[in-house]
Structure formats: C-alpha cells, structure tokens
Short mmCIF file of C-alpha atoms in Angstrom, two decimals:
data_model
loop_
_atom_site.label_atom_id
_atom_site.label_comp_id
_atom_site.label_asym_id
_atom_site.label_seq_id
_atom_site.Cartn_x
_atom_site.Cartn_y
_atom_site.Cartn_z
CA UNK A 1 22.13 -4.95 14.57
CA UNK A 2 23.20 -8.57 15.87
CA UNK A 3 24.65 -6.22 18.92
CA UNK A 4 22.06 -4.90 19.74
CA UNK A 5 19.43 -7.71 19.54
CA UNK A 6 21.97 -9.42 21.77
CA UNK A 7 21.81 -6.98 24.27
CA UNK A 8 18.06 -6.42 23.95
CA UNK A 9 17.89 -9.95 24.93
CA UNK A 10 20.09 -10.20 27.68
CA UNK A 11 18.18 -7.21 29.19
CA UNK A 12 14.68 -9.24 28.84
CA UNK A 13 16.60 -12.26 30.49
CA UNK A 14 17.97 -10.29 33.18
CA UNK A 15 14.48 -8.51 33.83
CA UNK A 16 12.65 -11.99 33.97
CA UNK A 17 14.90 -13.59 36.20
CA UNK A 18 15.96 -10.81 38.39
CA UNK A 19 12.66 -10.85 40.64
CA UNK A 20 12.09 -11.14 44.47
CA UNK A 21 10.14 -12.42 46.79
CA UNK A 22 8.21 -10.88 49.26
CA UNK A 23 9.66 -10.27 52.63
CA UNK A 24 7.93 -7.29 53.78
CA UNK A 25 4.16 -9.21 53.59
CA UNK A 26 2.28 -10.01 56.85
CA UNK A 27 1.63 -13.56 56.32
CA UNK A 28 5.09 -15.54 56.08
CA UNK A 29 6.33 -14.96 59.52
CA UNK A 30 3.12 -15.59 61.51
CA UNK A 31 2.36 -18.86 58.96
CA UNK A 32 5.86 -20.02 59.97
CA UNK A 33 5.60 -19.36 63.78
CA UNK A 34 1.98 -20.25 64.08
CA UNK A 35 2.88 -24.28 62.77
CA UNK A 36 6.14 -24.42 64.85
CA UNK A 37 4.71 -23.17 67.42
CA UNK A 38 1.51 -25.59 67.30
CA UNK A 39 3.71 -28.61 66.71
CA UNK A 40 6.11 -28.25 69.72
CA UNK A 41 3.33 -26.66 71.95
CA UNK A 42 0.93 -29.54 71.66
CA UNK A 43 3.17 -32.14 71.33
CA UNK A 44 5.22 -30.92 74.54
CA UNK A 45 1.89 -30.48 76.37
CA UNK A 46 0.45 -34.47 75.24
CA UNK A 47 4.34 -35.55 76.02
CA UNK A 48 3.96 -33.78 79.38
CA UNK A 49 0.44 -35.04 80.60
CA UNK A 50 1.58 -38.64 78.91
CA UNK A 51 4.18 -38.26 81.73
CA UNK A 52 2.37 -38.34 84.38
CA UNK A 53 0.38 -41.57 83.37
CA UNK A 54 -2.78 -40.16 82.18
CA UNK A 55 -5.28 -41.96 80.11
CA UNK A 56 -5.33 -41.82 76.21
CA UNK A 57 -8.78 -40.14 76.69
CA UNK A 58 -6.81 -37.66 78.88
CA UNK A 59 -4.20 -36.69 76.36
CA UNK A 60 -6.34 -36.36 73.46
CA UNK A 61 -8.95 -33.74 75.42
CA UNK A 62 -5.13 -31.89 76.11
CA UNK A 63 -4.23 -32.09 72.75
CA UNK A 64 -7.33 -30.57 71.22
CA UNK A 65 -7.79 -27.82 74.14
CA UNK A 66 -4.27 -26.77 73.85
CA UNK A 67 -4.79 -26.68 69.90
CA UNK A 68 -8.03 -24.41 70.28
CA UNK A 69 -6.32 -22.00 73.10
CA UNK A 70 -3.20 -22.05 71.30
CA UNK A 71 -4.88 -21.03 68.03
CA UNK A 72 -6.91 -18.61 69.27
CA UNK A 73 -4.33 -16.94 71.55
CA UNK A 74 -1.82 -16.94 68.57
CA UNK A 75 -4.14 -15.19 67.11
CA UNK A 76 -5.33 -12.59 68.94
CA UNK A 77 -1.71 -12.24 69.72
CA UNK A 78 -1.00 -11.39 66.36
CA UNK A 79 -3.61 -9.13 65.35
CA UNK A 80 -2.91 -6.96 68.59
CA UNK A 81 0.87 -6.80 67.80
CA UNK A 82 0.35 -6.21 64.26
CA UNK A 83 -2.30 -3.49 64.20
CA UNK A 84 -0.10 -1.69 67.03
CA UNK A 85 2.88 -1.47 64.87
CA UNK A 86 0.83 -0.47 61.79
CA UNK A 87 -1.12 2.19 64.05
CA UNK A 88 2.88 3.51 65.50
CA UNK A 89 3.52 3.19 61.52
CA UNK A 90 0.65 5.82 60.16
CA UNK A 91 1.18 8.28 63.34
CA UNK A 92 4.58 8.02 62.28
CA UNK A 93 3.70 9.12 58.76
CA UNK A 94 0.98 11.97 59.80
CA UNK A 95 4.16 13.43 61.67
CA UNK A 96 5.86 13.30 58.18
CA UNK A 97 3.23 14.61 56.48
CA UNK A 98 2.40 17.73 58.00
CA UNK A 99 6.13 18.53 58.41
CA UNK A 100 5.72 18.06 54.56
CA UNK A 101 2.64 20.67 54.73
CA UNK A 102 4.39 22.91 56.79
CA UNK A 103 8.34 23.17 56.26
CA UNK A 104 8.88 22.16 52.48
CA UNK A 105 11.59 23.85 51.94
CA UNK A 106 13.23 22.42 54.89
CA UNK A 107 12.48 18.87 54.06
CA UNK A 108 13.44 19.22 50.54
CA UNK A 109 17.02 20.49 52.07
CA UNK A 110 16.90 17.51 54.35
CA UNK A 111 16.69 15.29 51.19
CA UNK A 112 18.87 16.62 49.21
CA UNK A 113 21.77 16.19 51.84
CA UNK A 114 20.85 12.56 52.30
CA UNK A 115 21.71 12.14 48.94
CA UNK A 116 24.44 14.14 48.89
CA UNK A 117 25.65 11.93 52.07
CA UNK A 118 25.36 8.82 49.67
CA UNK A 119 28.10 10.21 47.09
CA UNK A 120 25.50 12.41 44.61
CA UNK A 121 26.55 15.61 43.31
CA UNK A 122 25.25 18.71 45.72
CA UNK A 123 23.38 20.29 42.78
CA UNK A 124 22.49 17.42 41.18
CA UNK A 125 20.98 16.14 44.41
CA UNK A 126 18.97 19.19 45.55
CA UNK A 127 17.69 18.78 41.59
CA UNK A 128 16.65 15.44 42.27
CA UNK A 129 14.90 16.03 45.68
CA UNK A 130 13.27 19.08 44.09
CA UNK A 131 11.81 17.11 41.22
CA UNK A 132 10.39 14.17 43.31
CA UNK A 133 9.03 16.46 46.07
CA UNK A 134 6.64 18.33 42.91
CA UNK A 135 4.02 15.41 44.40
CA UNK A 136 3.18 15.23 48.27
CA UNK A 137 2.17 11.59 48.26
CA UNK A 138 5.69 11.00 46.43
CA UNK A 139 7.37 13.09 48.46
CA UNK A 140 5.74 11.30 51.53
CA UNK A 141 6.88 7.70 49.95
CA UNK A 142 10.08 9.24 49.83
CA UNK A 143 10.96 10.33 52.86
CA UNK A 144 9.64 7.55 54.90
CA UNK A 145 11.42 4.97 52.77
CA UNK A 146 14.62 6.87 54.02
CA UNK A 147 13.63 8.12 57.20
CA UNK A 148 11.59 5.36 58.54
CA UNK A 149 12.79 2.52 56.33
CA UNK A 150 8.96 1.61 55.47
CA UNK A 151 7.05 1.90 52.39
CA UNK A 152 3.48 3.22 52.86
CA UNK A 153 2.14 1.36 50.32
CA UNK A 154 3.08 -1.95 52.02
CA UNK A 155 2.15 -2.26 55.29
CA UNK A 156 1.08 -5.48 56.74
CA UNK A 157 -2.56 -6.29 57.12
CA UNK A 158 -3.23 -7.52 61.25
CA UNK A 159 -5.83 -9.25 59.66
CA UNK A 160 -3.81 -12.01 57.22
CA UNK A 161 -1.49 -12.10 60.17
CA UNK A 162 -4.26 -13.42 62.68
CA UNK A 163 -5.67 -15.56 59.71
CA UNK A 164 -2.20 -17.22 58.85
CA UNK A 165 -1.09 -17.81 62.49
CA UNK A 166 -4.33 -19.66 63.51
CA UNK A 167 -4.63 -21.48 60.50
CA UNK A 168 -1.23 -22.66 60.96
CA UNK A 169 -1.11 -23.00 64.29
CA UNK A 170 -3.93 -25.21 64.41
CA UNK A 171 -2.89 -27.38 61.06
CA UNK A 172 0.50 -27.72 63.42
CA UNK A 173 -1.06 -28.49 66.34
CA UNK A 174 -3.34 -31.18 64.88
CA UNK A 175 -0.58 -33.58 63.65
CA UNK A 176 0.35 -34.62 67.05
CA UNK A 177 -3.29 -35.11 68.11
CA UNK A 178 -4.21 -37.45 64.74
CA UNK A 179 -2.77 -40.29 65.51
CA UNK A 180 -5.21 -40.61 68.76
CA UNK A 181 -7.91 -39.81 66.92
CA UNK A 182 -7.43 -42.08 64.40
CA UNK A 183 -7.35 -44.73 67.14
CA UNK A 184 -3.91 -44.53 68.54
CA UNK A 185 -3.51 -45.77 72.05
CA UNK A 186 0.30 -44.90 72.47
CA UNK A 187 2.26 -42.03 72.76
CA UNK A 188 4.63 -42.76 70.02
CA UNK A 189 3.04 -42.54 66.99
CA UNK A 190 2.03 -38.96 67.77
CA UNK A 191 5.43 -38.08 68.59
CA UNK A 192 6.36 -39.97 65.29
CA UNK A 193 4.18 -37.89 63.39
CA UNK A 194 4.96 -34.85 65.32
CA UNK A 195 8.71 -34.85 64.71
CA UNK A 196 8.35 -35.90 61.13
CA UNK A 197 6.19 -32.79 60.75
CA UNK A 198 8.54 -30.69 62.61
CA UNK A 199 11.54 -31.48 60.14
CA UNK A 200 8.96 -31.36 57.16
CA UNK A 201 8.30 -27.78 57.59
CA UNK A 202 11.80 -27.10 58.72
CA UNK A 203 12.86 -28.32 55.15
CA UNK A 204 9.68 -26.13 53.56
CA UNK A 205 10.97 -23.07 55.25
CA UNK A 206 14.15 -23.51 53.56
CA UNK A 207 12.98 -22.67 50.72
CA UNK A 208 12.44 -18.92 51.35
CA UNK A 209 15.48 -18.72 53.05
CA UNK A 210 19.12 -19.25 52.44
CA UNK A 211 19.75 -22.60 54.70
CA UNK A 212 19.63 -26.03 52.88
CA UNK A 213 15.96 -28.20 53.41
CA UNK A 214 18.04 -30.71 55.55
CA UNK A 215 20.07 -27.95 57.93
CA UNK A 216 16.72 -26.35 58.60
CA UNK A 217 14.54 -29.35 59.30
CA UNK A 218 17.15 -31.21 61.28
CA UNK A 219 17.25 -27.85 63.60
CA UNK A 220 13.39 -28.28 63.80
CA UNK A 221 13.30 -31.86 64.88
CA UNK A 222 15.96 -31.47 67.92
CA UNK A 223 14.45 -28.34 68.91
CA UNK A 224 10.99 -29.47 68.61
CA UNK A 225 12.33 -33.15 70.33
CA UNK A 226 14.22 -31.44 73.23
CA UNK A 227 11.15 -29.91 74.16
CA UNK A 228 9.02 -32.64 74.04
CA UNK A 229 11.83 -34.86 75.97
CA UNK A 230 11.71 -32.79 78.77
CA UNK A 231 8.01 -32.10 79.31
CA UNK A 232 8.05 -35.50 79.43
CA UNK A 233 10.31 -35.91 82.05
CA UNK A 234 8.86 -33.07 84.06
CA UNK A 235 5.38 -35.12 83.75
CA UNK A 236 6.83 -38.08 85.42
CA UNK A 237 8.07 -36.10 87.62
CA UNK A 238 5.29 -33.89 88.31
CA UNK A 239 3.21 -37.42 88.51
CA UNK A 240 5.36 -39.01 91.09
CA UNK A 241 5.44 -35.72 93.56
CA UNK A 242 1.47 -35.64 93.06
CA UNK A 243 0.92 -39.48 93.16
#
C-alpha cells in the first residue's frame, strides 16, 4: 500500500511540475521585437540627428515621430504578416479537409503508414488511425499536426500580435525620449537610459529562453550600442557634408 501511495505521489509531482510554456502564442515574439526594435530604432535615430548638431527641441520632435511611425508601422506590419500566414494556414486545412470528405480511406492508409514509419506495429497502426479518424474534426487535428506541423486549435490571433508589437514598441521607444522630456538637455542621459533598458529586457527575455539574464542582456546592450555609435557617426558626418 506504502508502494503504491509512493508512486501515486510521484505521479502527482511529476504532473505538477512537468508543464510548458507557451511557444506557439502570437504575442511573445512581436512583444519581444516590438521593444528591441523601439529601443535601438529611436535611440539610433536621436543618436543620428544629435550628430549632426541639432537642437534638443530637434531631437525630441525625432524621438517622438519615430516612436509614433515606428509603432504604427510595427504594427500594421504585424497584423498583415500574421493574418497572411493564418489565412495560407486555414486554405491549407480546407485542402485537408475535403481530401478528408472525399478519399477516407486513402487518408486513413496515409496515417497508418506514418505511424508505421515511426516504429508502430502495421496492424496495430492502421487500428489506431482507424479509431481516431471515427471523428472528422479529430481526424482533421490529426493530420495537420503531422502533415502541416500546426494545431488548428492554436493559431495565432493578427490581432494580439499588432496589439503586443505597438504596445511594446512604443513602451521601447519612449525610454530614450524621457530623459528630454523630463528636461534633459544632453544626449547622454537618453543613451544612459536607453542602453540600460536594452540590457534590462535582454536579461527579461532570458527568462523564456535557455541563455543566462546576463549573456542575453549584454548581447542587447552592444548590439543596441553599435547601432547607436554609428548613427552617430554617420550624423556628424552627414552634418559636416551638409553644413
């Protein structure tokens, strides 16, 4: 009895702690490119026009309209790419379907070799493919799961994309822009801000992925840094030839 209340535990454990996260959703990668976008976009862009020896007043109007185009542009951007993949997605899946409707027996052959292909016993396998193609919509899960490699129920919404890359992108693009607003009359404490930002969600990023917080926010900053560096440089020299 003590065996078995062992075992019934360690399964209860193992169910609670073996979990996932989600990294099919819509939102993560858009979120993530949307702020590291914003940050080295804007700052480059301020760095850039601070190179050719604008005016505070002149850096700060660039900031904010290359925050609002930026935003906006990321997206739109999004929501078109998104909802064109989702639309190649479902045409995909009517294709399945009506060779579902109209070859059955074909498809349920067509399953029953892929798992035969994956070590399964022939009869054992045509057993299985006959059982789970009883239901269409199962059947239809089925076979785009290991035709397509997508699951029906989970496709990503163009919507949260557009919504998580301009809220991000704009929440990125703002850090480099607050220091001015806040009454900043130098370049540096933008560029402060800007990089510490940069590294800050490097290191958040990290934690949905398998790179430690430092590794990934250190890549941030001197990506994010290089950029800015030589917008700068091509403002001065972009200045000078127009001056």
């Amino acid at each position: 009895m003590a065996v078995l209340d062992t075992a019934a535990a360690t399964h209860v454990a193992h169910r609670d702690n073996h979990t996932h996260r989600d990294v099919n959703g819509g939102w993560l990668r858009p979120a993530v490119f949307g702020a590291m976008d914003g940050l080295v976009s804007n700052v480059a862009l301020m760095t850039g026009v601070a190179g050719g020896t604008a005016s505070a007043d002149a850096i700060v109007i660039a900031g904010l309209a290359g925050l609002a185009a930026g935003a906006f542009s990321m997206a739109a951007g999004e929501y078109t790419s998104v909802a064109s993949q989702r639309e190649l997605v479902l045409a995909e899946l009517d294709v399945e379907r009506r060779e579902l409707r109209k070859h059955p027996a074909d498809e349920l052959e067509e399953l029953a070799a892929l798992y035969e292909s994956r070590g399964v016993e022939p009869k054992l396998a045509r057993e299985v493919a006959r059982q789970l193609s009883k239901d269409p919509e199962q059947a239809l899960e089925i076979h785009a799961r290991e035709e397509l490699g997508i699951d029906p129920a989970d496709l990503p919404s163009p919507t949260v994309a557009a919504v998580s890359s301009f809220g991000s992108f704009a929440l990125g693009a703002l850090l480099p822009v607050l220091p001015y607003l806040l009454g900043a009359t130098q370049l540096w404490p933008a560029v402060l801000l800007a990089l510490l930002g940069l590294f800050a969600c490097g290191a958040v990023v990290a934690r949905v992925t398998a790179r430690t917080w430092w590794f990934s926010g250190l890549r941030q900053l001197l990506l994010g840094g290089a950029a800015a560096g030589v917008t700068y440089l091509l403002g001065i020299a972009f200045g000078t030839a127009v001056g």
